[in-house]
Short mmCIF file of C-alpha atoms and ligand atoms in Angstrom, two decimals:
data_model
loop_
_atom_site.label_atom_id
_atom_site.label_comp_id
_atom_site.label_asym_id
_atom_site.label_seq_id
_atom_site.Cartn_x
_atom_site.Cartn_y
_atom_site.Cartn_z
CA UNK A 14 0.00 0.00 0.00
CA UNK A 15 1.11 3.55 -0.57
CA UNK A 16 -0.26 6.74 0.93
CA UNK A 17 -1.56 9.29 -1.58
CA UNK A 18 1.18 11.64 -2.74
CA UNK A 19 0.54 15.28 -1.82
CA UNK A 20 0.76 17.61 -4.81
CA UNK A 21 -0.45 21.19 -4.88
CA UNK A 22 1.35 22.31 -8.04
CA UNK A 23 1.45 20.17 -11.17
CA UNK A 24 4.66 19.54 -13.10
CA UNK A 25 4.28 22.87 -14.89
CA UNK A 26 3.58 24.85 -11.73
CA UNK A 27 -0.20 25.20 -12.11
CA UNK A 28 -2.19 25.19 -8.88
CA UNK A 29 -4.13 21.89 -8.80
CA UNK A 30 -5.22 21.69 -5.18
CA UNK A 31 -6.68 24.95 -3.92
CA UNK A 32 -7.93 23.30 -0.70
CA UNK A 33 -4.38 22.59 0.39
CA UNK A 34 -2.80 25.82 -0.88
CA UNK A 35 -1.02 27.30 2.15
CA UNK A 36 -1.22 30.94 3.16
CA UNK A 37 2.39 32.11 3.26
CA UNK A 38 3.31 35.81 3.50
CA UNK A 39 4.68 37.21 0.22
CA UNK A 40 7.95 38.29 1.81
CA UNK A 41 8.66 34.72 2.91
CA UNK A 42 7.73 33.30 -0.50
CA UNK A 43 10.08 35.74 -2.16
CA UNK A 44 12.92 35.02 0.24
CA UNK A 45 12.45 31.28 -0.32
CA UNK A 46 12.57 31.73 -4.09
CA UNK A 47 15.72 33.83 -3.81
CA UNK A 48 17.34 31.11 -1.71
CA UNK A 49 16.48 28.49 -4.34
CA UNK A 50 17.93 30.62 -7.15
CA UNK A 51 21.05 31.11 -5.05
CA UNK A 52 21.42 27.35 -4.51
CA UNK A 53 21.33 26.74 -8.26
CA UNK A 54 24.09 29.29 -8.76
CA UNK A 55 26.20 27.80 -5.97
CA UNK A 56 26.05 24.49 -7.86
CA UNK A 57 27.07 26.08 -11.14
CA UNK A 58 29.99 27.93 -9.60
CA UNK A 59 31.00 25.18 -7.17
CA UNK A 60 31.61 22.58 -9.87
CA UNK A 61 33.57 25.04 -12.02
CA UNK A 62 35.78 25.95 -9.05
CA UNK A 63 36.36 22.27 -8.35
CA UNK A 64 37.29 21.58 -11.98
CA UNK A 65 39.68 24.55 -11.89
CA UNK A 66 41.34 23.02 -8.83
CA UNK A 67 40.38 25.96 -6.63
CA UNK A 68 38.15 23.99 -4.27
CA UNK A 69 38.58 20.32 -3.47
CA UNK A 70 35.04 19.00 -3.75
CA UNK A 71 31.50 19.92 -4.68
CA UNK A 72 28.23 18.40 -3.56
CA UNK A 73 25.09 19.23 -5.58
CA UNK A 74 21.62 20.33 -4.48
CA UNK A 75 20.30 20.67 -8.06
CA UNK A 76 16.73 19.39 -8.41
CA UNK A 77 16.19 19.23 -4.65
CA UNK A 78 15.88 22.96 -3.94
CA UNK A 79 12.24 22.70 -2.77
CA UNK A 80 13.63 21.60 0.62
CA UNK A 81 13.84 25.35 1.43
CA UNK A 82 10.10 25.12 2.19
CA UNK A 83 10.92 23.26 5.41
CA UNK A 84 12.71 26.36 6.74
CA UNK A 85 9.44 28.31 6.44
CA UNK A 86 7.34 25.58 8.04
CA UNK A 87 9.70 25.20 11.01
CA UNK A 88 10.53 27.73 13.72
CA UNK A 89 14.10 28.98 13.82
CA UNK A 90 14.48 27.37 17.28
CA UNK A 91 13.74 23.92 15.81
CA UNK A 92 16.82 21.84 15.24
CA UNK A 93 17.73 20.62 11.78
CA UNK A 94 19.95 17.61 11.17
CA UNK A 95 20.75 17.89 7.44
CA UNK A 96 22.10 15.11 5.25
CA UNK A 97 24.34 17.13 2.88
CA UNK A 98 22.08 18.60 0.22
CA UNK A 99 20.13 20.96 2.45
CA UNK A 100 22.26 24.11 2.33
CA UNK A 101 19.09 26.09 1.60
CA UNK A 102 17.78 25.66 5.13
CA UNK A 103 20.86 27.26 6.69
CA UNK A 104 20.89 30.06 4.10
CA UNK A 105 17.21 30.78 4.64
CA UNK A 106 17.87 30.97 8.39
CA UNK A 107 20.52 33.61 7.78
CA UNK A 108 23.75 31.60 7.53
CA UNK A 109 26.06 34.15 5.86
CA UNK A 110 26.88 33.44 2.22
CA UNK A 111 30.39 34.68 2.92
CA UNK A 112 30.86 31.95 5.54
CA UNK A 113 29.67 29.33 3.08
CA UNK A 114 32.08 30.49 0.37
CA UNK A 115 35.01 30.62 2.80
CA UNK A 116 34.09 27.12 3.94
CA UNK A 117 34.05 25.84 0.34
CA UNK A 118 37.55 27.23 -0.11
CA UNK A 119 38.65 25.82 3.28
CA UNK A 120 40.53 29.07 3.80
CA UNK A 121 41.65 30.77 7.00
CA UNK A 122 38.14 32.21 7.55
CA UNK A 123 36.44 28.78 7.26
CA UNK A 124 34.52 28.32 10.53
CA UNK A 125 35.31 24.58 10.26
CA UNK A 126 39.04 25.27 9.93
CA UNK A 127 39.32 23.33 6.68
CA UNK A 128 38.59 20.06 8.46
CA UNK A 129 35.36 19.10 6.74
CA UNK A 130 34.44 18.20 3.19
CA UNK A 131 33.29 21.37 1.42
CA UNK A 132 29.50 21.40 1.66
CA UNK A 133 29.35 19.49 4.93
CA UNK A 134 28.96 22.50 7.18
CA UNK A 135 26.91 23.23 10.25
CA UNK A 136 26.05 26.27 12.35
CA UNK A 137 25.27 26.33 16.06
CA UNK A 138 23.79 29.83 15.68
CA UNK A 139 21.22 28.48 13.24
CA UNK A 140 20.40 25.16 14.96
CA UNK A 141 21.76 23.50 11.84
CA UNK A 142 23.80 20.52 12.98
CA UNK A 143 27.06 19.49 11.30
CA UNK A 144 26.27 16.73 8.81
CA UNK A 145 27.80 13.36 9.50
CA UNK A 146 29.72 11.74 6.63
CA UNK A 147 28.68 8.18 7.59
CA UNK A 148 25.27 7.75 6.01
CA UNK A 149 22.25 7.64 8.34
CA UNK A 150 23.92 8.46 11.65
CA UNK A 151 22.00 11.72 11.93
CA UNK A 152 18.67 9.84 12.18
CA UNK A 153 19.36 8.46 15.64
CA UNK A 154 21.01 11.73 16.73
CA UNK A 155 17.87 13.65 15.77
CA UNK A 156 15.64 11.16 17.59
CA UNK A 157 17.67 11.65 20.77
CA UNK A 158 17.45 15.41 20.42
CA UNK A 159 13.68 15.17 19.99
CA UNK A 160 13.41 13.02 23.12
CA UNK A 161 15.46 15.63 25.00
CA UNK A 162 13.06 18.35 23.83
CA UNK A 163 10.14 16.28 25.08
CA UNK A 164 11.70 15.69 28.52
CA UNK A 165 12.43 19.40 28.89
CA UNK A 166 8.90 20.29 27.79
CA UNK A 167 10.18 22.53 25.02
CA UNK A 168 7.92 23.68 22.24
CA UNK A 169 10.41 22.74 19.54
CA UNK A 170 10.90 19.89 17.09
CA UNK A 171 13.91 18.01 15.83
CA UNK A 172 13.98 17.55 12.05
CA UNK A 173 16.21 15.18 10.17
CA UNK A 174 16.96 14.86 6.46
CA UNK A 175 18.39 11.71 4.91
CA UNK A 176 18.44 9.98 1.55
CA UNK A 177 16.79 6.85 0.18
CA UNK A 178 20.13 5.07 0.60
CA UNK A 179 20.18 5.96 4.29
CA UNK A 180 16.96 3.99 4.86
CA UNK A 181 19.07 0.82 4.54
CA UNK A 182 21.23 1.82 7.51
CA UNK A 183 20.96 0.51 11.04
CA UNK A 184 20.66 4.03 12.35
CA UNK A 185 17.53 4.59 10.29
CA UNK A 186 15.84 1.71 12.12
CA UNK A 187 17.05 2.75 15.58
CA UNK A 188 16.20 6.39 14.97
CA UNK A 189 12.71 5.72 13.61
CA UNK A 190 11.88 3.22 16.33
CA UNK A 191 13.19 5.33 19.19
CA UNK A 192 11.34 8.45 18.06
CA UNK A 193 8.06 6.56 17.60
CA UNK A 194 8.20 4.59 20.86
CA UNK A 195 9.03 7.70 22.90
CA UNK A 196 6.48 9.78 20.93
CA UNK A 197 9.12 12.45 20.53
CA UNK A 198 8.67 15.63 18.45
CA UNK A 199 10.71 14.46 15.46
CA UNK A 200 10.16 15.01 11.73
CA UNK A 201 11.94 12.47 9.56
CA UNK A 202 12.35 13.68 5.97
CA UNK A 203 13.57 11.19 3.41
CA UNK A 204 14.81 12.90 0.26
CA UNK A 205 14.07 9.97 -2.02
CA UNK A 206 16.06 11.14 -5.04
CA UNK A 207 15.97 7.66 -6.63
CA UNK A 208 19.70 7.01 -6.38
CA UNK A 209 22.36 6.36 -3.75
CA UNK A 210 25.38 7.20 -5.86
CA UNK A 211 25.04 4.45 -8.52
CA UNK A 212 22.58 2.24 -6.58
CA UNK A 213 18.95 2.64 -7.69
CA UNK A 214 16.03 2.76 -5.27
CA UNK A 215 14.91 -0.80 -6.10
CA UNK A 216 17.97 -2.14 -4.24
CA UNK A 217 17.20 -0.13 -1.09
CA UNK A 218 13.80 -1.57 -0.30
CA UNK A 219 11.37 -4.30 -1.32
CA UNK A 220 8.50 -2.16 0.02
CA UNK A 221 6.20 -0.33 -2.42
CA UNK A 222 7.40 2.97 -1.07
CA UNK A 223 9.56 4.43 1.67
CA UNK A 224 6.61 6.12 3.37
CA UNK A 225 5.06 2.68 3.96
CA UNK A 226 7.78 2.08 6.53
CA UNK A 227 6.06 4.60 8.83
CA UNK A 228 3.28 2.05 9.45
CA UNK A 229 5.72 -0.54 10.74
CA UNK A 230 7.15 1.92 13.23
CA UNK A 231 3.70 3.11 14.30
CA UNK A 232 4.14 6.66 13.17
CA UNK A 233 2.38 9.08 10.88
CA UNK A 234 3.51 9.01 7.24
CA UNK A 235 3.15 11.52 4.40
CA UNK A 236 4.38 11.21 0.85
CA UNK A 237 4.90 14.38 -1.15
CA UNK A 238 6.00 15.49 -4.57
CA UNK A 239 9.39 16.66 -3.37
CA UNK A 240 9.74 19.11 -6.26
CA UNK A 241 6.58 20.91 -5.21
CA UNK A 242 7.51 23.72 -2.81
CA UNK A 243 3.94 24.07 -1.53
CA UNK A 244 3.50 20.35 -0.85
CA UNK A 245 6.81 20.34 1.03
CA UNK A 246 5.64 23.29 3.15
CA UNK A 247 2.25 21.76 3.93
CA UNK A 248 3.69 18.37 4.92
CA UNK A 249 6.32 19.83 7.26
CA UNK A 250 3.73 22.21 8.78
CA UNK A 251 1.34 19.32 9.45
CA UNK A 252 4.12 17.19 10.90
CA UNK A 253 5.25 20.04 13.13
CA UNK A 254 1.74 20.66 14.45
CA UNK A 255 1.36 16.99 15.39
CA UNK A 256 4.79 16.87 16.99
CA UNK A 257 4.31 19.89 19.26
CA UNK A 258 0.79 18.68 20.16
CA UNK A 259 2.43 15.55 21.57
CA UNK A 260 1.12 13.24 18.83
CA UNK A 261 4.58 11.96 17.95
CA UNK A 262 6.77 11.88 14.88
CA UNK A 263 6.05 11.83 11.15
CA UNK A 264 7.97 10.29 8.29
CA UNK A 265 7.79 12.45 5.17
CA UNK A 266 8.90 10.81 1.94
CA UNK A 267 9.82 13.52 -0.53
CA UNK A 268 9.83 11.99 -4.00
CA UNK A 269 12.44 13.90 -5.94
CA UNK A 270 15.48 13.40 -8.15
CA UNK A 271 19.17 14.12 -7.95
CA UNK A 272 19.56 15.90 -11.29
CA UNK A 273 23.28 16.53 -10.87
CA UNK A 274 26.03 14.01 -10.24
CA UNK A 275 26.34 12.58 -6.72
CA UNK A 276 29.36 14.81 -6.13
CA UNK A 277 32.21 16.29 -8.18
CA UNK A 278 33.81 12.81 -7.98
CA UNK A 279 30.94 11.11 -9.81
CA UNK A 280 30.04 10.48 -13.47
CA UNK A 281 26.37 9.45 -13.54
CA UNK A 282 26.40 8.82 -17.31
CA UNK A 283 27.91 5.39 -16.61
CA UNK A 284 24.90 4.18 -14.61
CA UNK A 285 21.76 6.10 -15.59
CA UNK A 286 20.12 7.29 -18.79
CA UNK A 287 19.96 10.81 -20.17
CA UNK A 288 16.22 10.30 -20.79
CA UNK A 289 15.59 9.73 -17.10
CA UNK A 290 17.39 12.95 -16.21
CA UNK A 291 15.53 14.90 -18.92
CA UNK A 292 12.21 13.62 -17.60
CA UNK A 293 12.97 14.99 -14.16
CA UNK A 294 14.39 18.25 -15.45
CA UNK A 295 10.88 18.96 -16.75
CA UNK A 296 9.64 18.83 -13.14
CA UNK A 297 12.18 21.40 -11.99
CA UNK A 298 11.19 22.75 -8.55
CA UNK A 299 12.41 26.30 -9.21
CA UNK A 300 10.55 26.65 -12.53
CA UNK A 301 7.35 25.35 -10.95
CA UNK A 302 7.60 27.64 -7.95
CA UNK A 303 8.42 30.61 -10.21
CA UNK A 304 5.30 30.02 -12.29
CA UNK A 305 3.17 29.88 -9.15
CA UNK A 306 4.72 33.06 -7.75
CA UNK A 307 4.13 34.92 -11.01
CA UNK A 308 0.48 33.82 -10.96
CA UNK A 309 0.23 35.22 -7.41
CA UNK A 310 1.98 38.46 -8.41
CA UNK A 311 4.80 37.82 -5.96
CA UNK A 312 7.20 37.83 -8.92
CA UNK A 313 7.14 39.33 -12.38
CA UNK A 314 8.54 37.93 -15.61
CA UNK A 315 12.21 38.84 -15.65
CA UNK A 316 12.62 38.96 -11.85
CA UNK A 317 14.47 35.63 -11.85
CA UNK A 318 17.08 36.92 -14.31
CA UNK A 319 17.59 40.01 -12.17
CA UNK A 320 18.00 37.89 -9.03
CA UNK A 321 20.40 35.56 -10.79
CA UNK A 322 22.49 38.53 -11.89
CA UNK A 323 22.47 40.00 -8.37
CA UNK A 324 23.64 36.75 -6.76
CA UNK A 325 26.09 36.06 -9.57
CA UNK A 326 27.82 39.38 -8.86
CA UNK A 327 27.76 38.79 -5.11
CA UNK A 328 29.14 35.25 -5.42
CA UNK A 329 31.87 36.38 -7.82
CA UNK A 330 32.94 39.03 -5.34
CA UNK A 331 32.96 36.59 -2.39
CA UNK A 332 34.79 33.96 -4.45
CA UNK A 333 37.49 36.45 -5.49
CA UNK A 334 38.02 37.44 -1.86
CA UNK A 335 37.94 33.84 -0.58
CA UNK A 336 40.46 32.67 -3.19
CA UNK A 337 43.02 35.23 -1.98
CA UNK A 338 43.05 34.00 1.61
CA UNK A 339 45.57 31.40 2.82
CA UNK A 340 44.62 27.95 4.14
CA UNK A 341 45.00 26.78 7.72
CA UNK A 342 48.50 25.53 8.46
CA UNK A 343 49.06 21.77 8.75
CA UNK A 344 50.03 22.19 12.40
CA UNK A 345 46.46 23.25 13.23
CA UNK A 346 45.45 19.61 12.69
CA UNK A 347 46.58 19.07 16.26
CA UNK A 348 44.50 21.86 17.80
CA UNK A 349 41.18 21.48 19.62
CA UNK A 350 41.57 17.80 20.47
CA UNK A 351 43.16 17.75 23.93
CA UNK A 352 43.28 20.53 26.50
CA UNK A 353 46.91 19.62 27.01
CA UNK A 354 48.59 18.00 24.05
CA UNK A 355 49.97 14.51 24.88
CA UNK A 356 53.65 13.98 24.33
CA UNK A 357 53.20 11.63 21.34
CA UNK A 358 51.19 14.29 19.50
CA UNK A 359 53.80 16.94 20.29
CA UNK A 360 56.31 14.65 18.59
CA UNK A 361 54.07 14.12 15.53
CA UNK A 362 53.44 17.83 15.25
CA UNK A 363 57.16 18.59 15.33
CA UNK A 364 57.71 15.94 12.64
CA UNK A 365 55.05 17.43 10.37
CA UNK A 366 56.47 20.93 10.78
CA UNK A 367 59.88 19.61 9.81
CA UNK A 368 58.47 18.11 6.56
CA UNK A 369 56.69 21.36 5.88
CA UNK A 370 59.99 23.23 6.01
CA UNK A 371 61.79 20.74 3.72
C1 TPP B 1 27.93 4.19 6.29
C2 TPP B 1 28.35 4.71 4.95
N1 TPP B 1 28.39 3.86 3.90
C3 TPP B 1 28.74 4.32 2.67
C4 TPP B 1 29.09 5.63 2.50
C5 TPP B 1 29.46 6.15 1.11
N2 TPP B 1 28.36 6.95 0.60
C6 TPP B 1 28.41 8.30 0.62
S1 TPP B 1 27.01 9.00 0.00
C7 TPP B 1 26.33 7.48 -0.32
C8 TPP B 1 24.96 7.38 -0.94
C9 TPP B 1 23.87 7.88 -0.08
O1 TPP B 1 22.68 7.86 -0.80
P1 TPP B 1 21.37 8.52 -0.25
O2 TPP B 1 21.21 8.22 1.20
O3 TPP B 1 20.27 8.11 -1.15
O4 TPP B 1 21.65 10.09 -0.36
P2 TPP B 1 21.89 10.96 -1.69
O5 TPP B 1 23.38 11.04 -1.88
O6 TPP B 1 21.20 10.32 -2.80
O7 TPP B 1 21.34 12.31 -1.36
C10 TPP B 1 27.19 6.46 0.05
C11 TPP B 1 26.90 5.03 -0.12
C12 TPP B 1 29.04 6.49 3.62
N3 TPP B 1 29.32 7.79 3.52
N4 TPP B 1 28.65 6.00 4.83
MG1 MG B 2 19.48 9.13 -2.76
#
């Protein structure tokens, strides 16, 4: 069995479900659209910088930009455990673009001191937790955070994003079960983008759909068109209402597609067809949202080009500045681990510094 998929906009961006159409202030809609346009540009620039050897790695959000809707449906105090394609949530919450660019360059201003893969960033100020590289680990972390919120009687929720591939991990099971049994305020969002690098969805589950798993854990389940901004917003809003009411967690399956490669290290042409990608490009979340916003007079024809130009200029400026800055020295690898550095590390540090001088 599969729950009915929530869709409010059709593939072209026409409103097809007026009953479910959410009332969102125009300023928020506009800000969300701007964030999505910015994400697309970050992808375009990020991969070029990686190919030029200026940054070491790029991870794509292309095709999955509708996740920004979750930032509008949540409160800023709610915690977000991202996977690694949810940059839009941090940006919408005010994470400075300059910090993101410096992080991508792993330069001296990188808040993560060059120690994390570019794109795997977090921010304590924005309740946006550092992503974990091992797939799925954030699911159980988010469940624990939700349980903590419940014990403290806080009016907040813990939200976790993960991929279809992550549903095959042990942590998915533990995290889903723990959240459901403790009736904690957790929102589990599976970005089912059909692929886990080169492994297609059919090898992740024998179930008809990922949302069906909610039944087995005894929790609420919603399936949405994950390229439909409005459906994303409505599902997260509903899940949040339930969670803070004390009715427990929800699993949201967002059916979407990873239009870009897995990362800058991947070549998807060796395992999937061009036709499949083209089919999904027609369901582009930004185009659909733009059409809706024009119909609501939030945007005008031509506004997107102006926004793109504005962010293009801003990104170029930040990139130029970031590229000029030096990297953290090798010796900083030894910082922040022990309050007092053990003798064996002192020795290793001295050895490294010696090589550096050679
Ligand atoms: C435990 C673990 N196994 C394998 C990997 C290598 N790996 C990195 S991303 C990835 C695919 C994850 O797919 P999915 O959860 O669908 O997320 P997507 O990349 O599609 O957004 C894999 C297998 C890893 N990081 N951690
Ligand atoms: Mg996937």
